Short mmCIF file of N, CA and C in Angstrom, two decimals:
data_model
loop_
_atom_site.label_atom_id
_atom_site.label_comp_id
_atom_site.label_asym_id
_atom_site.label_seq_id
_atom_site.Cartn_x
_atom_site.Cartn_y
_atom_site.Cartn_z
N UNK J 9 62.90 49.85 40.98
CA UNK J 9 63.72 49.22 41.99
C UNK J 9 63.92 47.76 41.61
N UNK J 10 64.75 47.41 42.33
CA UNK J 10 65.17 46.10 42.07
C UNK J 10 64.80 44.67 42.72
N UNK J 11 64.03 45.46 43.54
CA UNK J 11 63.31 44.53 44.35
C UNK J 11 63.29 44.35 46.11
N UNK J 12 62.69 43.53 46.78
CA UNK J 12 62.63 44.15 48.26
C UNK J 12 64.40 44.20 48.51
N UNK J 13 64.57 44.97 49.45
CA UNK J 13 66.17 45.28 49.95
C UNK J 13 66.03 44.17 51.90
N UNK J 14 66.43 43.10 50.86
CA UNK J 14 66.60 42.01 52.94
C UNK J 14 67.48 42.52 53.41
N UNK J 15 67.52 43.05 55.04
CA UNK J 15 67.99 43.34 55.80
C UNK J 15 68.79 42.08 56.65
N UNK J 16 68.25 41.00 56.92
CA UNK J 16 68.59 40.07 57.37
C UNK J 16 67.27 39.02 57.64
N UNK J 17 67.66 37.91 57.10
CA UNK J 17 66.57 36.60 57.25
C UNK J 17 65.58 37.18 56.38
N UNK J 18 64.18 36.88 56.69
CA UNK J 18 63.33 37.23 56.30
C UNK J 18 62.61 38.55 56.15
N UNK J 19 63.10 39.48 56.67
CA UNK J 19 63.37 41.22 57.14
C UNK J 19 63.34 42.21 56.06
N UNK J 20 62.54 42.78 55.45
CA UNK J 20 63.04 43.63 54.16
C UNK J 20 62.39 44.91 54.50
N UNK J 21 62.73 46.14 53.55
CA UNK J 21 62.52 47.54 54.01
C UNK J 21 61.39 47.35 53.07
N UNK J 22 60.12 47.92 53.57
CA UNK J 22 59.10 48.15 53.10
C UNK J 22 58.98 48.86 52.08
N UNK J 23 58.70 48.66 50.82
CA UNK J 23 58.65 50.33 49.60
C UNK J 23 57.76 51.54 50.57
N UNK J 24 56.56 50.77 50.87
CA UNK J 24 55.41 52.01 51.03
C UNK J 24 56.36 53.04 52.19
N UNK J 25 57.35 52.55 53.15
CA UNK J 25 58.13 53.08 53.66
C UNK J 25 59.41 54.39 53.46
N UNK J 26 59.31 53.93 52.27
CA UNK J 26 60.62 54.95 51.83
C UNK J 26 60.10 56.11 51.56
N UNK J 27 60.53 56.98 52.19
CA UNK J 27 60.83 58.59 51.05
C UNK J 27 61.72 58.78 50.47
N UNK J 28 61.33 58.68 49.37
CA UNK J 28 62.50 59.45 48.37
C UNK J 28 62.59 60.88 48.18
N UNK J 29 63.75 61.83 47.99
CA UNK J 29 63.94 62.81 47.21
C UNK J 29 64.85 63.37 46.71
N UNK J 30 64.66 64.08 45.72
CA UNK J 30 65.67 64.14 44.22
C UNK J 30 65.98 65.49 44.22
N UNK J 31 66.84 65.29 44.18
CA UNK J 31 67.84 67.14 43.78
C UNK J 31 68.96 67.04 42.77
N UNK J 32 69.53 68.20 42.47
CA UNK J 32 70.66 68.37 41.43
C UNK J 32 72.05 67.96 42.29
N UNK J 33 72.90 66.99 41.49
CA UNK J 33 73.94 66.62 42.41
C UNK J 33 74.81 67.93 42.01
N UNK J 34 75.63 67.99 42.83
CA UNK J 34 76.84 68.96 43.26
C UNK J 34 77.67 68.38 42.22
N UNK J 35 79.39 69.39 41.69
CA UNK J 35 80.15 68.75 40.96
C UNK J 35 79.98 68.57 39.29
N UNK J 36 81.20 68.42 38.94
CA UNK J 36 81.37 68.62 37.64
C UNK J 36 80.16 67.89 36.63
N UNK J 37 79.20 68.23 35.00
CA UNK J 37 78.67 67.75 34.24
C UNK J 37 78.83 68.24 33.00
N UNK J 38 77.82 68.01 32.40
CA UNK J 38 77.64 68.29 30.98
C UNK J 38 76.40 69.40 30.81
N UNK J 39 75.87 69.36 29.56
CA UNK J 39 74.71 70.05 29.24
C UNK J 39 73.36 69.59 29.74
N UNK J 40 73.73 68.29 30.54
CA UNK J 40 72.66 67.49 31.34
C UNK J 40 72.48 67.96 32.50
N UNK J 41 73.75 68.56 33.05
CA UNK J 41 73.89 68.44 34.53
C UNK J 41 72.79 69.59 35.51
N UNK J 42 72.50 70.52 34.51
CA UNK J 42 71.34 71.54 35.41
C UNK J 42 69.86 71.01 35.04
N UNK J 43 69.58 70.30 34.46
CA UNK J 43 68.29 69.96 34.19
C UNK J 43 67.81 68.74 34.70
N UNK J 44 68.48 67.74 35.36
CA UNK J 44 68.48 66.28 35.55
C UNK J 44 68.49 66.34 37.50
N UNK J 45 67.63 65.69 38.19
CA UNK J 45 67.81 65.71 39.39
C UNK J 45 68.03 64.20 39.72
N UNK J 46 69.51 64.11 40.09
CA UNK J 46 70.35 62.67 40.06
C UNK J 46 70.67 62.57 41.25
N UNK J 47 70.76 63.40 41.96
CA UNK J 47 71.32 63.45 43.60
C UNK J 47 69.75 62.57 44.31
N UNK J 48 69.87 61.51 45.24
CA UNK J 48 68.80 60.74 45.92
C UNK J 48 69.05 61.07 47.30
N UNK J 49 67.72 61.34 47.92
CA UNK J 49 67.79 61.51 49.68
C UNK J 49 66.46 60.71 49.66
N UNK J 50 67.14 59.03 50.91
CA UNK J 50 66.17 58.34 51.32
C UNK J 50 66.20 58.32 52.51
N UNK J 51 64.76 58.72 52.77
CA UNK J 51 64.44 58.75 54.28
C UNK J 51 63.82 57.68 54.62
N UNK J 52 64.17 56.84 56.14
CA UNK J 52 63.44 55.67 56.52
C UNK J 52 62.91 56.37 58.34
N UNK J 53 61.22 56.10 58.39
CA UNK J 53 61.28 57.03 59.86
C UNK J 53 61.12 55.08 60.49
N UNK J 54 62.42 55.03 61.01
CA UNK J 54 62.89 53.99 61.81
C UNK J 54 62.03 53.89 63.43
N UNK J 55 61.73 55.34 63.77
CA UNK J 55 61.07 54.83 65.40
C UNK J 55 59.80 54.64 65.05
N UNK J 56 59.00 54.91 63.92
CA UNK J 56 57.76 54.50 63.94
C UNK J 56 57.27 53.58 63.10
N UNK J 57 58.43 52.41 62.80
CA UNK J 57 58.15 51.34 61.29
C UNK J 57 58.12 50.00 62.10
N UNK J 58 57.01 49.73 61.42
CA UNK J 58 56.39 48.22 61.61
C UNK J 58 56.68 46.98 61.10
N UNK J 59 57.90 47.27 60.32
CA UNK J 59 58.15 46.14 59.54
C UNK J 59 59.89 45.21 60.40
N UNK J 60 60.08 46.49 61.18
CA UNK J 60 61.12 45.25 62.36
C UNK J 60 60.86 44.92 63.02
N UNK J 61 61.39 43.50 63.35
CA UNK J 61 60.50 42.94 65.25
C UNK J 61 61.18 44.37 66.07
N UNK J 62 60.24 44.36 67.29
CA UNK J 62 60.86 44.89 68.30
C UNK J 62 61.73 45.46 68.67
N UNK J 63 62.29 44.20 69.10
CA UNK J 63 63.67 43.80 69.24
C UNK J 63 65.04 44.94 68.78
N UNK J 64 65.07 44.24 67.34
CA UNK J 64 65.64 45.29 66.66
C UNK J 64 65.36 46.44 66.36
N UNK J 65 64.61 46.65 66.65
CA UNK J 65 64.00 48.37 66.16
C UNK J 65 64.77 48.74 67.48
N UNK J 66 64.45 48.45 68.78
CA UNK J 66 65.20 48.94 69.77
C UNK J 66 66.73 49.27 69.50
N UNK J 67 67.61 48.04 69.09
CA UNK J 67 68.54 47.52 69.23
C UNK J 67 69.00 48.95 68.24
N UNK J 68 68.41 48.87 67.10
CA UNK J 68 69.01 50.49 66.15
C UNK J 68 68.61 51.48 66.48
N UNK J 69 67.51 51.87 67.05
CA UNK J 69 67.53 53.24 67.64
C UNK J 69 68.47 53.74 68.54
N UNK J 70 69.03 52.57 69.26
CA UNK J 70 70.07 52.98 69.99
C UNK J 70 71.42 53.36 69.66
N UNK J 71 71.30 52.21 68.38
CA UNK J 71 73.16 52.88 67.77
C UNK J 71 72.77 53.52 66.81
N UNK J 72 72.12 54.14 65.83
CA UNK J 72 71.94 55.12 65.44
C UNK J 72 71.33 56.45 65.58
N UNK J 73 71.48 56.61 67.16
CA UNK J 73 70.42 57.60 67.49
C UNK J 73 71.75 58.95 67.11
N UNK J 74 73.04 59.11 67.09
CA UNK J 74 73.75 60.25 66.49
C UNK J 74 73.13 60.63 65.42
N UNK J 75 72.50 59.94 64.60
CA UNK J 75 72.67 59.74 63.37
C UNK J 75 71.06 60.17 62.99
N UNK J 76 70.02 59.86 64.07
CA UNK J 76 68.49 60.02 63.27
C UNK J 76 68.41 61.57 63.46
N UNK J 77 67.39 61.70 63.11
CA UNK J 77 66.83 63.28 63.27
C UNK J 77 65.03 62.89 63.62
N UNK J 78 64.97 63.06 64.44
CA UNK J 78 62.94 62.94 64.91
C UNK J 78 63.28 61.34 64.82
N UNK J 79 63.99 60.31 65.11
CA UNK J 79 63.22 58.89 64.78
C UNK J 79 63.95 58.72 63.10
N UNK J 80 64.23 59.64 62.22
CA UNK J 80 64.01 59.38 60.68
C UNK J 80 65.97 59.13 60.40
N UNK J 81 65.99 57.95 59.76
CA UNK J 81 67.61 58.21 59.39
C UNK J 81 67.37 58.20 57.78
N UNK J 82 68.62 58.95 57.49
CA UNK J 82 68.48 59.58 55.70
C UNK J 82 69.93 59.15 55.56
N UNK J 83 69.75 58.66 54.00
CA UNK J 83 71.00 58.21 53.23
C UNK J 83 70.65 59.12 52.49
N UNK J 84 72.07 59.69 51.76
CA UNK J 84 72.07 60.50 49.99
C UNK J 84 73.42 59.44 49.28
N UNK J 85 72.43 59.90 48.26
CA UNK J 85 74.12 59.23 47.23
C UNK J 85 73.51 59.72 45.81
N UNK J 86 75.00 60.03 45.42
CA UNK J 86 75.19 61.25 44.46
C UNK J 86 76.28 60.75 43.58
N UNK J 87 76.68 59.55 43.84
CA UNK J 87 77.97 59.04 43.03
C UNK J 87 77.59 58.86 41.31
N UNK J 88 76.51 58.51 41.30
CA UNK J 88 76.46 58.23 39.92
C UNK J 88 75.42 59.34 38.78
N UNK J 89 75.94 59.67 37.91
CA UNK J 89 75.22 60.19 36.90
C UNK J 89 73.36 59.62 36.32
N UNK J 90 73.25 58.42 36.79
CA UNK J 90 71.94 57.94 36.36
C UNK J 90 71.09 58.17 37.90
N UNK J 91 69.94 58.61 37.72
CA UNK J 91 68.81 59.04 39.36
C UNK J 91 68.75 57.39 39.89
N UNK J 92 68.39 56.29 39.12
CA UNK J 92 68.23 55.19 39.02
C UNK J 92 69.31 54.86 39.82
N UNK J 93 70.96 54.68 39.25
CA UNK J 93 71.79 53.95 40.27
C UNK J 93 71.80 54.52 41.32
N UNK J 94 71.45 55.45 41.54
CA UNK J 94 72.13 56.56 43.09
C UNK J 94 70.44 55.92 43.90
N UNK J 95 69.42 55.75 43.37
CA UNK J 95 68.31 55.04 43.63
C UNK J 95 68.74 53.36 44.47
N UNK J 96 69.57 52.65 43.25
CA UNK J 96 69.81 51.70 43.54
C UNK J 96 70.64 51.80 44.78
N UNK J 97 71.83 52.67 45.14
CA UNK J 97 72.96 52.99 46.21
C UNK J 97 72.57 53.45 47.03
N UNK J 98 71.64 53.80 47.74
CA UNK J 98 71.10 54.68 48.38
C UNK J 98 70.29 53.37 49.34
N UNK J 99 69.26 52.57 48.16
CA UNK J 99 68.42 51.67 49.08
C UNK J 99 69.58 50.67 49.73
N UNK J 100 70.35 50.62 48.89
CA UNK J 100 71.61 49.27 49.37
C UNK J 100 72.15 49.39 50.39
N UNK J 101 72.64 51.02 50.65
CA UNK J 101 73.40 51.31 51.58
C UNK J 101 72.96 51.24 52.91
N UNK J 102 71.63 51.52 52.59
CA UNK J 102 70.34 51.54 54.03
C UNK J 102 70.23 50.62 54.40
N UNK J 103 70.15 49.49 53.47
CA UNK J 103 69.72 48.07 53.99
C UNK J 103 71.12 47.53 54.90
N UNK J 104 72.04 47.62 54.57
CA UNK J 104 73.23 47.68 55.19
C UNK J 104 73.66 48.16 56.05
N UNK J 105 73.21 49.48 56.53
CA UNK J 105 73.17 50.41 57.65
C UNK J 105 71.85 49.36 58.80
N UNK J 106 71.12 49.50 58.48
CA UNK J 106 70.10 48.84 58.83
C UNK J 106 70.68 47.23 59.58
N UNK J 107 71.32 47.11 59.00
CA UNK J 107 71.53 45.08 58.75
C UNK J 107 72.61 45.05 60.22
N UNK J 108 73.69 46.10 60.36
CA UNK J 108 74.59 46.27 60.99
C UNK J 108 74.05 46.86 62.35
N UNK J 109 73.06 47.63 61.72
CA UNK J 109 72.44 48.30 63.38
C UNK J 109 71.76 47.74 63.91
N UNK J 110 70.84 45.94 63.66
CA UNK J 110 70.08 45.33 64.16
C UNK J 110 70.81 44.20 64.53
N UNK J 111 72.23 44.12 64.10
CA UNK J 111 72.83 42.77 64.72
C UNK J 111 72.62 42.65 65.86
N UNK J 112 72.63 41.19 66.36
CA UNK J 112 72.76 40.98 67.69
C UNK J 112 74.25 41.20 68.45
N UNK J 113 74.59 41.49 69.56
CA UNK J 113 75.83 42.13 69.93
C UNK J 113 76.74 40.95 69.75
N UNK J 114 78.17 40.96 69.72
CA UNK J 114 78.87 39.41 70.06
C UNK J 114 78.97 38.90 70.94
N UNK J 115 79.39 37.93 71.46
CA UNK J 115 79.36 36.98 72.57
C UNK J 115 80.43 37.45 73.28
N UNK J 116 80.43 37.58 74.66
CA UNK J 116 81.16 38.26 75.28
C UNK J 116 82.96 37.00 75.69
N UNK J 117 83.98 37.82 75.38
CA UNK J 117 85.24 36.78 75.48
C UNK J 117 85.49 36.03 76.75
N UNK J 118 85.87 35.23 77.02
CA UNK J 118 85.98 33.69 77.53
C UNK J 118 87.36 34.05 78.55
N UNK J 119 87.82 34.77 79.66
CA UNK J 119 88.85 34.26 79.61
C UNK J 119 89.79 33.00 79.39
N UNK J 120 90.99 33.11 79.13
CA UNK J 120 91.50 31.94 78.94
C UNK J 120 93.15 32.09 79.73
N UNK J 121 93.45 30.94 79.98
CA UNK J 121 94.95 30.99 80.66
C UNK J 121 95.58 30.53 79.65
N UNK J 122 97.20 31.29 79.82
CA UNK J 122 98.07 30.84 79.04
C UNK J 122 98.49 29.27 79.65
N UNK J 123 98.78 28.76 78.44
CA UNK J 123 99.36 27.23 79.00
C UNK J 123 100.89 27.36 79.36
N UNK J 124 101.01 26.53 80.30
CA UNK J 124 102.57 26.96 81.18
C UNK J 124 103.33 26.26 80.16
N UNK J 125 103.53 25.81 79.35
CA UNK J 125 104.58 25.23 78.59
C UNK J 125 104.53 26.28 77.67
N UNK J 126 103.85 27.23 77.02
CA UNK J 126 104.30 28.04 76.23
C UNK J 126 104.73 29.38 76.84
N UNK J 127 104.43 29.48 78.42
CA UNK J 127 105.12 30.78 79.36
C UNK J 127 106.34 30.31 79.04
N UNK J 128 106.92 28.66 79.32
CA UNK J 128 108.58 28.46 80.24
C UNK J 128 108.83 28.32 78.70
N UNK J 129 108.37 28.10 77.39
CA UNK J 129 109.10 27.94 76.49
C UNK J 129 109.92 29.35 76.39
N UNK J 130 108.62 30.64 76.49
CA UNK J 130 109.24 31.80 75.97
C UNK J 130 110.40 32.31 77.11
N UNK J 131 110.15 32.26 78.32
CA UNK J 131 110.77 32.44 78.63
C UNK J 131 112.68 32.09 78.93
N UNK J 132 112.46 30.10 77.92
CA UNK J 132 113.75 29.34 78.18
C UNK J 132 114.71 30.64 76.57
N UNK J 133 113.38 30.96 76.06
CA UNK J 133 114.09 31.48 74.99
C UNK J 133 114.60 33.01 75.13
N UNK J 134 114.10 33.23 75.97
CA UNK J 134 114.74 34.58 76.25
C UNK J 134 116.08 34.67 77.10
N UNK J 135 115.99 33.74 77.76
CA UNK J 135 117.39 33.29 78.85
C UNK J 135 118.36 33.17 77.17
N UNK J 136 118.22 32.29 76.41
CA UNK J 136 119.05 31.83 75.41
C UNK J 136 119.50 33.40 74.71
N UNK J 137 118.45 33.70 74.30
CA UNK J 137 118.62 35.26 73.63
C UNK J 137 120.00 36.25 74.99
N UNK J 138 119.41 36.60 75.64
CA UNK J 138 120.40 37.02 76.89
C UNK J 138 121.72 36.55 76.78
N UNK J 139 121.79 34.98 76.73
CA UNK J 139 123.35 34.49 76.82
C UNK J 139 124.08 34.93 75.80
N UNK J 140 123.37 34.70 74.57
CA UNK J 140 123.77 34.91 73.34
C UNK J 140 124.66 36.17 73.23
N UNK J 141 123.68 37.29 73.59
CA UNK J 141 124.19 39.18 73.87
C UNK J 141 124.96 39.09 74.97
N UNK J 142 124.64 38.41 75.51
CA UNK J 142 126.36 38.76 76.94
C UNK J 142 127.47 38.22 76.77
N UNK J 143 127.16 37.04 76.24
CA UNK J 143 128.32 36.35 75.06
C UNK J 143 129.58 37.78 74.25
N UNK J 144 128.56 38.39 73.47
CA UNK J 144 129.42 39.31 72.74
C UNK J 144 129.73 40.57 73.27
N UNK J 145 130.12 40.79 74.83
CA UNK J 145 130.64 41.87 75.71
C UNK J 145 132.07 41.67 75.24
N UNK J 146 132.55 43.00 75.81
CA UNK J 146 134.35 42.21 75.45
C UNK J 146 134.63 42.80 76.76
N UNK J 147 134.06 42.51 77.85
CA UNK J 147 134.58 42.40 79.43
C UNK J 147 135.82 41.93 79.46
N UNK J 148 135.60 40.60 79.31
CA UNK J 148 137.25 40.01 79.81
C UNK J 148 138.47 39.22 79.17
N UNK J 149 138.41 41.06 78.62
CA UNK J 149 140.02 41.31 78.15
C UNK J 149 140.73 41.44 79.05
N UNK J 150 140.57 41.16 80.20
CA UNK J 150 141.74 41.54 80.87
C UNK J 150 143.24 41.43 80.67
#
């Protein structure tokens, strides 16, 4: 590995944490492709890990609860031919999954009023637009 995977700030996924496991990826190969187990399934058991505050551990169990099975959420990745990169894609993707599911929510919007000089502008311009098109009637031919 490449080293701890930060989630955010000071926050990283624990190694002793991960399960890994390796299978034959699906899809086209070579004379490599039945003997080599390149396909990665990483499991993180998220409701019982000690390495997030609180806080956030709450905060992702909640938006990923579609997504866990028992508490445990699992990435696979199968994109690459080496066990190693799909190793590397796999922890990345988690940490990222992870990073997004512990944000703090956004700040809730502000109403705001429109300023009356840009209501009567649009509206002086729509009067103009109007004249313009009634302008080109051909009413009065009389």
């Amino acid at each position: 590995m490449s080293g701890p995977y930060v989630i955010r700030g000071s926050v990283s996924l624990p190694e002793a944490e991960l399960l890994w496991r390796f299978s034959r990826s699906s899809g086209p190969g070579g004379q490599h492709v039945n003997t080599s187990d390149s396909q990665v399934e990483l499991r993180f058991d998220l409701a019982n890990t000690g390495a997030l505050p609180p806080v956030w551990k709450e905060r992702a169990l909640e938006r990923l609860a579609g997504r866990l099975v028992d508490g445990v959420v699992v990435v696979r990745a199968s994109e690459h031919r080496s066990q190693w990169r799909n190793r590397e894609t796999a922890a990345v993707r988690l940490a990222a999954l992870l990073a997004e599911a512990t944000a703090p929510p956004p700040k809730p919007r502000r109403p705001t009023r429109i300023p009356r000089g840009i209501n009567e502008r649009r509206l002086r311009e729509k009067k103009q637009r109007s004249d313009t098109k009634r302008g080109r009637t051909g009413r009065d031919w009389s």
